[in-house]
PDB file of C-alpha atoms in Angstrom:
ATOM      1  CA  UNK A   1     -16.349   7.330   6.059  1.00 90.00           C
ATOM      2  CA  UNK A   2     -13.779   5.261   3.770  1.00 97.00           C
ATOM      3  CA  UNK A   3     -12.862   1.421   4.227  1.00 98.00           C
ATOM      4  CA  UNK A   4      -9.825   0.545   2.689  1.00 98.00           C
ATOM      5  CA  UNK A   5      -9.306  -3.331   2.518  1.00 97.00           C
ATOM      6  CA  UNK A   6      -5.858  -5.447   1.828  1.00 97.00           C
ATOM      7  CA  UNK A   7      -5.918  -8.915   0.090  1.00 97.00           C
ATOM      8  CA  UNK A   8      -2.996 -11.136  -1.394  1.00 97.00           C
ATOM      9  CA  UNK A   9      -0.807 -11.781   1.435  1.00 96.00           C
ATOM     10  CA  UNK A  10       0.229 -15.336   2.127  1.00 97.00           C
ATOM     11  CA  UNK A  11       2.908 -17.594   2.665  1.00 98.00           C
ATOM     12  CA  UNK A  12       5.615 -18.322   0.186  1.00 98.00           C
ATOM     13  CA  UNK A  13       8.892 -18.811  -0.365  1.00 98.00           C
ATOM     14  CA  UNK A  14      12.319 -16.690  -0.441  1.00 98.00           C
ATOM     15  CA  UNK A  15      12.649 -15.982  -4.101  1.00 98.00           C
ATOM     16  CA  UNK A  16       8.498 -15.942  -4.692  1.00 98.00           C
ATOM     17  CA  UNK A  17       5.757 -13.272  -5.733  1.00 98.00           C
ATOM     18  CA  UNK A  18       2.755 -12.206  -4.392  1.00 98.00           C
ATOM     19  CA  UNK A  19       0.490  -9.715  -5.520  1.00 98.00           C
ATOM     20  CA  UNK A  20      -1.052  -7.307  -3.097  1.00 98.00           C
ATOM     21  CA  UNK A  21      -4.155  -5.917  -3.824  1.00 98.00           C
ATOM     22  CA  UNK A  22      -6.344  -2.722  -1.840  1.00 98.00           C
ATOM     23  CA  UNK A  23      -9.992  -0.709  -2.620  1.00 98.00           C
ATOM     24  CA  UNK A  24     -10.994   1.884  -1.519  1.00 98.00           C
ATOM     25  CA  UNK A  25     -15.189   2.493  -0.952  1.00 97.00           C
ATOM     26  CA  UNK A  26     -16.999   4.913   0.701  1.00 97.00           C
ATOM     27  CA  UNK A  27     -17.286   8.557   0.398  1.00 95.00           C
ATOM     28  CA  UNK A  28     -14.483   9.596  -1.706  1.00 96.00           C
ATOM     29  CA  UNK A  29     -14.198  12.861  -3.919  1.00 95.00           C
ATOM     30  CA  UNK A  30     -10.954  12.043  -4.481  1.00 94.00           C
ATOM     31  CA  UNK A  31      -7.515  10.213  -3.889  1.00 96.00           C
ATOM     32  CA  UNK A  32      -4.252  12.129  -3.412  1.00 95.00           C
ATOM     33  CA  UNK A  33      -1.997   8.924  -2.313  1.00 96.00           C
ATOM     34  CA  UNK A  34      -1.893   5.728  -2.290  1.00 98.00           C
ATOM     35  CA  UNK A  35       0.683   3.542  -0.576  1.00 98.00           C
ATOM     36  CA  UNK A  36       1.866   0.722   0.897  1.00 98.00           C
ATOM     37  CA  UNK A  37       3.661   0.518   4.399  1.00 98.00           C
ATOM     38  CA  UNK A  38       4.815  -2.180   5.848  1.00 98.00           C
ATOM     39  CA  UNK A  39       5.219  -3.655   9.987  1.00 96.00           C
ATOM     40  CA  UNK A  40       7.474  -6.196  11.955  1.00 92.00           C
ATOM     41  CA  UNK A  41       6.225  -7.370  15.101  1.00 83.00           C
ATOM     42  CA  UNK A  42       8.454  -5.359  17.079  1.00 82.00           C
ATOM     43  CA  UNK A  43       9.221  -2.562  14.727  1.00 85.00           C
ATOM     44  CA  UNK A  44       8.096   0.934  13.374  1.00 92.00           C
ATOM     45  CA  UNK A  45       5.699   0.768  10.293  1.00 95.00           C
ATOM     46  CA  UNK A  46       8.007   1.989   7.645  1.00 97.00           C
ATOM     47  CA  UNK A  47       6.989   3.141   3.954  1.00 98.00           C
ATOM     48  CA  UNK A  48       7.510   0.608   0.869  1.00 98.00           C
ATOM     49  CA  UNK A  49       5.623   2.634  -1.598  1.00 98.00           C
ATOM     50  CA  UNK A  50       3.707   5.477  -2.666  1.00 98.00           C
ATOM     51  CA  UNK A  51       1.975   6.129  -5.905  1.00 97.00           C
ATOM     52  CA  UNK A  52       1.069   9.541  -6.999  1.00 94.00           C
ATOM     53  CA  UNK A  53      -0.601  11.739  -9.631  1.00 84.00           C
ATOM     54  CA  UNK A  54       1.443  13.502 -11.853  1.00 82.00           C
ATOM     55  CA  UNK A  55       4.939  12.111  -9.829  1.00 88.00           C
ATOM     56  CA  UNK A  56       6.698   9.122 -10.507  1.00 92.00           C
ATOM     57  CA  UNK A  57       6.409   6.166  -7.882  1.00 96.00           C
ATOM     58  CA  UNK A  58       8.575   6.093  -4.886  1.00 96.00           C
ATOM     59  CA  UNK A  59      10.416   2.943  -3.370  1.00 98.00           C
ATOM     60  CA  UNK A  60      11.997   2.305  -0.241  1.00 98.00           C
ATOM     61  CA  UNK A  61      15.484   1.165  -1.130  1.00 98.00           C
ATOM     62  CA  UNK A  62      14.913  -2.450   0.491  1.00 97.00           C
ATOM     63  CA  UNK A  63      12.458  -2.891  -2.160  1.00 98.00           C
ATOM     64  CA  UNK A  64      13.629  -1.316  -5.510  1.00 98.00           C
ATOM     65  CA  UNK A  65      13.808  -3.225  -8.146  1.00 97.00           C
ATOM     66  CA  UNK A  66      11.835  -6.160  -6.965  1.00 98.00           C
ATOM     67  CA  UNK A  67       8.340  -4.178  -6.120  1.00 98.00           C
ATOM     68  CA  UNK A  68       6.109  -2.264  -8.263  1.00 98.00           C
ATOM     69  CA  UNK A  69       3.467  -0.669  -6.986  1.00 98.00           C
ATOM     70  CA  UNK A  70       0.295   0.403  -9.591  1.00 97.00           C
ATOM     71  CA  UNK A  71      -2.745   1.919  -9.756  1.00 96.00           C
ATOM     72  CA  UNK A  72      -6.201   1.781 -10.657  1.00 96.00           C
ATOM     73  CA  UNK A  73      -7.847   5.126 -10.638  1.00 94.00           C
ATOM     74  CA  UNK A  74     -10.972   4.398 -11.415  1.00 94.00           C
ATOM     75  CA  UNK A  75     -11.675   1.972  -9.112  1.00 96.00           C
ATOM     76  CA  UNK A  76      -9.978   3.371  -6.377  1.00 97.00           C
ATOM     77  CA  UNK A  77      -7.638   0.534  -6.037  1.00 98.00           C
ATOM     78  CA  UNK A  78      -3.872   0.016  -5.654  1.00 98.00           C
ATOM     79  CA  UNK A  79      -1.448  -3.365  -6.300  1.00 98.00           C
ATOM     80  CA  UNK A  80       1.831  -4.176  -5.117  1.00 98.00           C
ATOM     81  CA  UNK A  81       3.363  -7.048  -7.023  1.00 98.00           C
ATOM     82  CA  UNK A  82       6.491  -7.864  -4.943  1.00 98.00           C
ATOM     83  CA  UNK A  83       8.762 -10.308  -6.787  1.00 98.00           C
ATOM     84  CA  UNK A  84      12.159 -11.889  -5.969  1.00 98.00           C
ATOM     85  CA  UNK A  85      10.723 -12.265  -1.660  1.00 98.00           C
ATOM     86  CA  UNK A  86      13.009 -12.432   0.792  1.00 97.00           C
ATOM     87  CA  UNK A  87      12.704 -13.071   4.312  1.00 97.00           C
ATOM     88  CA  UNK A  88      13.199  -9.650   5.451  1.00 96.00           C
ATOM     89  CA  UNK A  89       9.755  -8.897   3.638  1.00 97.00           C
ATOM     90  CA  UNK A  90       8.034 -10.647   6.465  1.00 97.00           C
ATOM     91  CA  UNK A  91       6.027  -8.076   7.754  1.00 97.00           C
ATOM     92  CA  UNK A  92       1.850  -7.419   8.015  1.00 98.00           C
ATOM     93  CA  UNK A  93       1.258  -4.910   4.979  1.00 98.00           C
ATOM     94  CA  UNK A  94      -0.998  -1.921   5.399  1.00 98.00           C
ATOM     95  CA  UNK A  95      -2.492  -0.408   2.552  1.00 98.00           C
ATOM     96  CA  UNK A  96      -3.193   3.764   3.003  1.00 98.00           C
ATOM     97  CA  UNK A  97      -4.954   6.137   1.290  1.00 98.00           C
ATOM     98  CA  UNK A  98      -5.262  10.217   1.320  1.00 97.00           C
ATOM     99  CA  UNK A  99      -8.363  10.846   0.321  1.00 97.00           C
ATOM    100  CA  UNK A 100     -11.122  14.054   0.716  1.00 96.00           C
ATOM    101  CA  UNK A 101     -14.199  12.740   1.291  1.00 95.00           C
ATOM    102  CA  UNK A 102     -17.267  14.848  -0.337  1.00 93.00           C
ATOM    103  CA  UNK A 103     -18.470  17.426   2.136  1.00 92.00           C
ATOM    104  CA  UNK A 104     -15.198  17.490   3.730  1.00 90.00           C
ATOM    105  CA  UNK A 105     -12.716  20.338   2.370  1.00 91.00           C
ATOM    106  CA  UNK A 106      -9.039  18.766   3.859  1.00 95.00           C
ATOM    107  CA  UNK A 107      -7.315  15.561   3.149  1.00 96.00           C
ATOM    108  CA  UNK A 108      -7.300  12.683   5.754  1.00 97.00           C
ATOM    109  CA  UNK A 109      -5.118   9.709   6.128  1.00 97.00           C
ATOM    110  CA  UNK A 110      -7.173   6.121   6.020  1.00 98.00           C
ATOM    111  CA  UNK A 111      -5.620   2.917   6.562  1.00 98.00           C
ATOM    112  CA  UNK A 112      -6.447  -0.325   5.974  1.00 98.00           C
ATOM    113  CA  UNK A 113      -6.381  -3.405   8.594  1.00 97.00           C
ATOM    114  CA  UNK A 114      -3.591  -4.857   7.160  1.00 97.00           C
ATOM    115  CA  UNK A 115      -2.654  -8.285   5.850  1.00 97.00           C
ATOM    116  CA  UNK A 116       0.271 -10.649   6.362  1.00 98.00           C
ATOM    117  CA  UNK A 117       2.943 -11.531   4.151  1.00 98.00           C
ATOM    118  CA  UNK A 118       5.656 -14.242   5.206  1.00 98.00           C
ATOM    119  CA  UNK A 119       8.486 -15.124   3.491  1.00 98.00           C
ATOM    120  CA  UNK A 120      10.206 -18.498   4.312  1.00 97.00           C
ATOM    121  CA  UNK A 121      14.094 -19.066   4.123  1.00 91.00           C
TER     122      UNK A 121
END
């Protein structure tokens, strides 16, 4: 099993930062992915980042040039500093992860329960 867990979100400001933070424990061999998707009430989760070995990082084009997502491979962890928040930001933030586990030859999706970030205009 793998637990992936968000922290950072909040409430602040249009124009603000925050700095979103996920780890990943349990039985990992290894890490593909890691991303950040985001989710509106009433809406489709759509993806804000992805970070990659050997690839550069990818951006939705909302967020480009205001968030930069980073890694930390030896801890299994991945940020997302957003800067420059607007109120379309406003969404609950899931952090994901592809990961083989040991014992287990394929890949899997894991996500993590997600944490709220609002933006106020």
């Amino acid at each position: 099993q793998v637990q992936l867990v968000e922290s950072g979100g909040g409430l602040v400001q249009t124009g603000g930062s925050l700095r979103l933070s996920c780890v990943a424990s349990g039985s990992i061999f290894s890490i593909n992915r890691m991303a950040w998707y985001r989710q509106v009430s009433d809406g489709q989760r759509e993806l804000v980042a992805l970070i990659a070995s050997a690839r550069l990082p990818d951006y939705a084009e909302a967020v480009k040039g205001r968030f930069t997502i980073s890694r930390d491979y030896p801890n299994n962890m991945v940020f997302l500093q957003m800067n420059s928040l607007e109120p379309e930001d406003t969404a609950v933030y899931y952090c994901n992860a592809y990961v083989k586990s040991y014992g287990i030859n394929v890949y899997r999706d894991y996500w993590g329960p997600g944490t709220q970030v609002t933006v106020s205009s």
